[in-house]
Amino acid sequence: ASFCYLLFPYPFPGSRGHAAPPVPSPVTAHVSLLFLPGCYCQDRNPECGQPFRKGKILGGQNALRGKWPWQVSLFFRGFHICGGSILSKYWVLTAAHCFDQALNLLDYFEVYAGFTDLRKSGRQGQRREITQVIIHPRYKFTHPNGNDIALVQLKRSLKLSALVLPICLPTSTINLEMMDTCWVTGWGKMTESGRTVNKLQEVQVPLLDQFWCQILYGSMFLIQEDMICATDITHGKSPCQGDSGGPLACKFNDTWVQIGVVTWGRGCDMPLFPGVFARVPYFSTWISSTMKSVVISRSTTIVSSWTTLPTPLLFLHVLRIQ
């Protein structure tokens, strides 16, 4: 989308997000008036967390097309393996463990955006190859499931539309108690012994207090500070295999923000064990600083953001694909 501004010699009222021009001298002002009205156009990216499609469907049902425009599917060798979420035209957020078995095979990955039914490409669906994956530097350092988060950089930018939009990132200090509704979306299995589905599924889940999640898992060390739990224990609704990397999206002040990334759980057929997510507010500073500092790469690479990593360990976490 694009929009135009009238070129006035003074700041245009209500033009937010743009620096006000310097106040002109009287001579400049009179010269400017000779050229009014004039305008220039510039592209405007749609705001994050504002899907065009409204309304709700009961948990575990097919999602409406365009309701979750930040949802992407991560394909490997032609098959869906994980979910993810759009943060910008070039960046997707997902789980680090989605790449555990394929660190040397990034050329076989694709990101599908704008799709609801994976069997139907559709004119508005977009496919993008991956140029690099940035895994959190402390992934698996403290626990096999800890720091399970990764940033995927695309070779070509996404074209933002009603079906392809970014979700908002929360601040590190966001108050989770103020969340209105939270939803998990993905193409994962409907049952633990079943198959992944072709149509995007959605389920509403309440956030669970960290203490009670530790009680349910029987360990205060298993559920760490970089994790958050959410599940519908009453109805037995939670993420399952194939949902990994997908977003836990919550509505906050009429805007959808991503609070979690699907990471692990103790079987999706066991409702007493909540789904566990990477806590996005915990990683928000790392995510933002990494996206700003990484230059768009032309080669296929998998790296770790090393800003907090001891120098002797760097070589263990950088792998370049020839």
Coordinates of C-alpha atoms in Angstrom, one line a residue:
A1 CA 0.0 0.0 0.0
S2 CA 1.1 3.6 -0.5
F3 CA 0.0 7.0 0.6
C4 CA 0.8 10.6 -0.2
Y5 CA 1.6 13.7 1.8
L6 CA 0.9 17.3 0.7
L7 CA 4.1 19.3 0.7
F8 CA 3.4 22.2 3.1
P9 CA 6.1 24.5 4.3
Y10 CA 5.2 23.7 7.9
P11 CA 4.7 20.3 9.7
F12 CA 1.6 18.6 8.5
P13 CA -0.8 18.0 11.4
G14 CA -1.3 14.4 12.3
S15 CA 1.6 12.9 10.3
R16 CA 2.9 10.5 12.9
G17 CA 6.1 8.6 12.6
H18 CA 7.9 11.2 10.5
A19 CA 10.3 13.9 11.6
A20 CA 9.0 17.4 11.3
P21 CA 10.7 19.5 8.6
P22 CA 12.7 22.5 9.7
V23 CA 10.7 25.7 10.1
P24 CA 11.4 27.7 6.8
S25 CA 12.4 31.2 6.5
P26 CA 9.8 33.7 5.2
V27 CA 11.5 33.7 1.8
T28 CA 11.4 29.8 1.7
A29 CA 7.8 29.8 2.7
H30 CA 6.8 32.2 -0.1
V31 CA 8.7 30.1 -2.7
S32 CA 7.1 26.9 -1.4
L33 CA 3.6 28.3 -1.8
L34 CA 4.3 28.6 -5.6
F35 CA 4.4 24.9 -5.9
L36 CA 1.3 24.0 -3.8
P37 CA -0.4 21.7 -3.8
G38 CA 2.1 18.9 -4.4
C39 CA 2.6 15.5 -3.0
Y40 CA 5.0 12.6 -2.7
C41 CA 4.2 8.9 -2.1
Q42 CA 6.0 6.4 -0.1
D43 CA 5.3 2.8 0.8
R44 CA 3.7 2.0 4.1
N45 CA 4.0 -1.4 5.8
P46 CA 0.8 -2.6 7.5
E47 CA 1.1 -2.5 11.3
C48 CA 1.9 -5.7 13.2
G49 CA -0.6 -7.7 15.0
Q50 CA -3.6 -6.4 13.1
P51 CA -5.3 -9.1 11.0
F52 CA -8.1 -8.1 8.7
R53 CA -10.1 -11.2 9.5
K54 CA -12.0 -11.0 12.7
G55 CA -14.1 -13.5 14.7
K56 CA -13.4 -16.7 16.6
I57 CA -13.7 -20.4 16.1
L58 CA -13.9 -22.9 18.9
G59 CA -10.6 -24.5 19.8
G60 CA -9.3 -27.3 17.6
Q61 CA -11.2 -26.2 14.5
N62 CA -10.0 -25.0 11.1
A63 CA -8.8 -21.4 11.1
L64 CA -10.4 -18.8 8.8
R65 CA -8.2 -17.8 5.9
G66 CA -6.4 -14.5 6.8
K67 CA -7.2 -14.7 10.5
W68 CA -3.6 -15.5 11.5
P69 CA -1.6 -13.8 8.7
W70 CA 1.7 -14.1 10.6
Q71 CA 1.6 -17.9 10.7
V72 CA 4.1 -19.7 8.4
S73 CA 4.9 -23.3 7.7
L74 CA 8.5 -24.5 7.6
F75 CA 8.9 -27.2 4.9
F76 CA 11.8 -29.6 4.6
R77 CA 12.1 -31.7 1.5
G78 CA 8.5 -30.9 0.5
F79 CA 6.9 -31.8 3.9
H80 CA 5.7 -29.6 6.7
I81 CA 7.9 -30.1 9.8
C82 CA 7.4 -26.9 11.9
G83 CA 5.5 -23.7 12.3
G84 CA 6.8 -20.1 12.6
S85 CA 5.7 -16.5 12.7
I86 CA 6.5 -13.5 10.6
L87 CA 8.3 -10.7 12.4
S88 CA 9.2 -8.6 9.3
K89 CA 9.6 -9.0 5.5
Y90 CA 12.9 -10.8 6.0
W91 CA 12.5 -12.5 9.4
V92 CA 10.6 -15.5 10.8
L93 CA 10.7 -16.7 14.4
T94 CA 10.6 -20.4 15.2
A95 CA 12.1 -23.1 17.5
A96 CA 15.7 -24.0 17.4
H97 CA 15.0 -27.7 17.6
C98 CA 13.4 -27.6 14.1
F99 CA 16.9 -27.6 12.7
D100 CA 18.4 -30.3 15.0
Q101 CA 18.5 -33.0 12.3
A102 CA 19.2 -30.8 9.3
L103 CA 21.9 -28.3 10.1
N104 CA 23.7 -29.1 6.8
L105 CA 20.6 -29.1 4.7
L106 CA 19.2 -25.6 4.7
D107 CA 18.9 -25.6 1.0
Y108 CA 16.1 -28.1 1.3
F109 CA 14.0 -25.8 3.5
E110 CA 11.3 -23.4 2.4
V111 CA 9.0 -21.1 4.3
Y112 CA 5.3 -21.0 3.2
A113 CA 3.5 -17.7 4.1
G114 CA -0.1 -16.8 3.4
F115 CA -1.3 -20.4 3.4
T116 CA -4.2 -21.9 5.3
D117 CA -4.6 -25.1 3.4
L118 CA -1.1 -26.5 2.6
R119 CA -2.5 -28.5 -0.3
K120 CA -3.6 -25.3 -2.1
S121 CA -0.9 -22.9 -3.1
G122 CA -3.3 -20.1 -4.0
R123 CA -2.4 -16.9 -5.8
Q124 CA -1.6 -15.0 -2.6
G125 CA 0.5 -17.7 -1.0
Q126 CA 4.3 -17.1 -0.9
R127 CA 7.2 -19.4 -0.8
R128 CA 10.7 -18.3 0.3
E129 CA 14.0 -20.0 0.6
I130 CA 16.2 -19.6 3.7
T131 CA 19.4 -17.7 3.6
Q132 CA 20.5 -18.3 7.2
V133 CA 19.3 -19.5 10.6
I134 CA 20.4 -17.8 13.8
I135 CA 20.0 -20.0 16.8
H136 CA 20.1 -18.6 20.4
P137 CA 23.7 -19.0 21.7
R138 CA 22.6 -20.8 24.9
Y139 CA 20.3 -23.3 23.2
K140 CA 20.7 -26.6 25.1
F141 CA 23.3 -25.2 27.4
T142 CA 21.2 -25.3 30.6
H143 CA 18.7 -27.9 29.6
P144 CA 17.9 -29.9 26.5
N145 CA 14.7 -27.8 26.0
G146 CA 16.1 -24.5 27.2
N147 CA 16.6 -21.4 25.0
D148 CA 14.7 -23.2 22.2
I149 CA 14.4 -20.2 19.8
A150 CA 15.7 -19.3 16.4
L151 CA 15.5 -16.6 13.8
V152 CA 15.2 -17.5 10.1
Q153 CA 16.3 -15.0 7.5
L154 CA 14.7 -15.2 4.1
K155 CA 16.5 -14.9 0.8
R156 CA 13.8 -12.7 -0.7
S157 CA 11.5 -10.4 1.2
L158 CA 7.9 -11.2 1.8
K159 CA 5.2 -9.1 0.1
L160 CA 3.0 -7.9 2.9
S161 CA -0.7 -8.2 2.3
A162 CA -4.0 -9.1 4.1
L163 CA -2.8 -12.7 4.2
V164 CA 0.9 -12.0 5.1
L165 CA 1.5 -9.7 8.0
P166 CA 3.9 -9.6 10.9
I167 CA 2.9 -10.2 14.5
C168 CA 4.1 -7.7 17.2
L169 CA 6.9 -8.5 19.6
P170 CA 6.3 -7.8 23.3
T171 CA 8.5 -5.8 25.5
S172 CA 10.5 -7.7 28.1
T173 CA 8.4 -6.1 30.9
I174 CA 4.9 -6.8 29.4
N175 CA 2.3 -7.8 32.0
L176 CA 1.1 -11.2 31.1
E177 CA -1.8 -11.0 33.5
M178 CA -3.4 -8.4 31.3
M179 CA -3.7 -10.7 28.3
D180 CA -7.3 -11.0 27.0
T181 CA -7.1 -14.2 24.9
C182 CA -4.3 -16.4 23.8
W183 CA -4.3 -18.8 20.8
V184 CA -2.0 -21.5 19.5
T185 CA -2.1 -22.2 15.7
G186 CA -0.4 -24.8 13.5
W187 CA -0.6 -27.7 11.2
G188 CA 0.5 -30.3 13.8
K189 CA -1.2 -33.6 14.7
M190 CA -4.7 -33.7 16.0
T191 CA -3.7 -36.7 18.2
E192 CA -0.3 -38.0 19.2
S193 CA -0.7 -41.1 17.1
G194 CA -2.2 -39.3 14.1
R195 CA -0.8 -37.4 11.2
T196 CA -0.2 -33.7 10.6
V197 CA -3.1 -31.9 9.0
N198 CA -3.3 -29.8 5.8
K199 CA -5.6 -27.1 7.2
L200 CA -4.4 -24.6 9.8
Q201 CA -5.8 -25.4 13.2
E202 CA -6.4 -23.0 16.1
V203 CA -7.1 -23.5 19.8
Q204 CA -7.6 -21.0 22.6
V205 CA -5.5 -21.7 25.6
P206 CA -5.2 -19.9 28.9
L207 CA -1.7 -19.0 30.3
L208 CA -0.7 -21.0 33.3
D209 CA 1.1 -19.7 36.3
Q210 CA 4.8 -20.7 36.3
F211 CA 4.6 -22.3 39.8
W212 CA 1.6 -24.5 38.9
C213 CA 3.3 -25.6 35.7
Q214 CA 6.3 -26.7 37.8
I215 CA 4.0 -28.6 40.1
L216 CA 2.3 -30.4 37.3
Y217 CA 5.6 -31.4 35.8
G218 CA 7.0 -32.4 39.2
S219 CA 10.1 -30.2 39.0
M220 CA 11.0 -26.6 39.6
F221 CA 14.1 -27.1 37.4
L222 CA 12.3 -28.5 34.4
I223 CA 10.3 -25.3 33.8
Q224 CA 12.8 -22.5 33.6
E225 CA 12.5 -18.7 33.5
D226 CA 12.8 -18.7 29.7
M227 CA 9.7 -20.8 29.4
I228 CA 5.9 -20.2 29.7
C229 CA 3.1 -22.8 30.0
A230 CA -0.3 -22.7 28.4
T231 CA -3.0 -25.3 27.9
D232 CA -6.7 -26.0 28.2
I233 CA -6.5 -28.8 30.8
T234 CA -10.3 -29.0 31.1
H235 CA -10.9 -29.8 27.4
G236 CA -7.5 -31.5 26.8
K237 CA -6.4 -28.9 24.2
S238 CA -2.7 -28.3 23.7
P239 CA 0.0 -28.2 20.9
C240 CA 1.2 -31.5 19.4
Q241 CA 4.0 -32.7 17.1
G242 CA 4.2 -30.5 14.0
D243 CA 3.1 -27.4 15.9
S244 CA 6.7 -26.8 17.1
G245 CA 8.0 -23.3 16.3
G246 CA 4.5 -21.9 15.9
P247 CA 3.3 -18.8 17.8
L248 CA 1.4 -18.5 21.0
A249 CA -0.4 -15.2 20.2
C250 CA -2.2 -13.2 22.8
K251 CA -4.4 -10.1 22.4
F252 CA -3.1 -7.1 24.3
N253 CA -4.8 -3.7 23.9
D254 CA -6.5 -4.8 20.7
T255 CA -3.2 -5.9 19.2
W256 CA -1.9 -9.4 18.8
V257 CA 1.5 -10.0 20.3
Q258 CA 3.6 -13.2 20.3
I259 CA 4.1 -14.4 23.9
G260 CA 5.5 -17.9 23.1
V261 CA 7.0 -20.3 20.6
V262 CA 5.8 -23.9 20.7
T263 CA 8.8 -26.0 22.0
W264 CA 7.9 -29.1 24.0
G265 CA 5.5 -31.0 26.2
R266 CA 5.0 -34.5 27.7
G267 CA 2.7 -35.9 25.1
C268 CA -0.2 -34.0 23.6
D269 CA -2.7 -36.8 24.6
M270 CA -1.9 -36.1 28.3
P271 CA -4.0 -33.1 29.4
L272 CA -2.4 -32.9 32.8
F273 CA 0.9 -31.8 31.3
P274 CA 0.7 -28.3 29.8
G275 CA 2.3 -27.3 26.6
V276 CA 5.6 -25.5 27.1
F277 CA 6.7 -22.5 25.1
A278 CA 9.8 -20.4 24.8
R279 CA 8.9 -17.2 26.6
V280 CA 9.2 -14.5 23.9
P281 CA 9.3 -11.5 26.3
Y282 CA 12.4 -13.1 27.9
F283 CA 14.1 -13.2 24.4
S284 CA 12.7 -9.9 23.0
T285 CA 15.9 -7.9 23.5
W286 CA 18.0 -10.7 21.8
I287 CA 15.5 -10.9 18.9
S288 CA 15.3 -7.2 18.3
S289 CA 19.1 -6.6 18.5
T290 CA 19.9 -9.6 16.3
M291 CA 17.5 -8.5 13.5
K292 CA 19.0 -5.0 13.6
S293 CA 22.7 -6.2 13.7
V294 CA 22.6 -9.0 11.1
V295 CA 23.3 -7.9 7.5
I296 CA 21.2 -9.6 4.8
S297 CA 23.2 -12.6 3.8
R298 CA 23.6 -14.0 0.2
S299 CA 24.9 -17.4 1.3
T300 CA 23.1 -20.2 3.1
T301 CA 24.3 -20.1 6.7
I302 CA 23.4 -21.4 10.1
V303 CA 24.9 -19.5 13.0
S304 CA 24.4 -18.6 16.6
S305 CA 24.1 -15.0 17.8
W306 CA 27.4 -14.9 19.7
T307 CA 27.1 -11.6 21.6
T308 CA 26.8 -13.4 24.9
L309 CA 28.9 -16.4 24.1
P310 CA 32.5 -17.0 25.4
T311 CA 35.0 -16.7 22.6
P312 CA 36.3 -20.3 22.9
L313 CA 32.8 -21.6 22.2
L314 CA 32.2 -19.6 19.1
F315 CA 33.5 -22.2 16.7
L316 CA 31.1 -24.8 18.1
H317 CA 28.1 -22.7 17.0
V318 CA 29.0 -21.4 13.5
L319 CA 28.4 -23.6 10.5
R320 CA 28.6 -22.3 7.0
I321 CA 27.1 -24.3 4.2
Q322 CA 29.3 -24.4 1.1

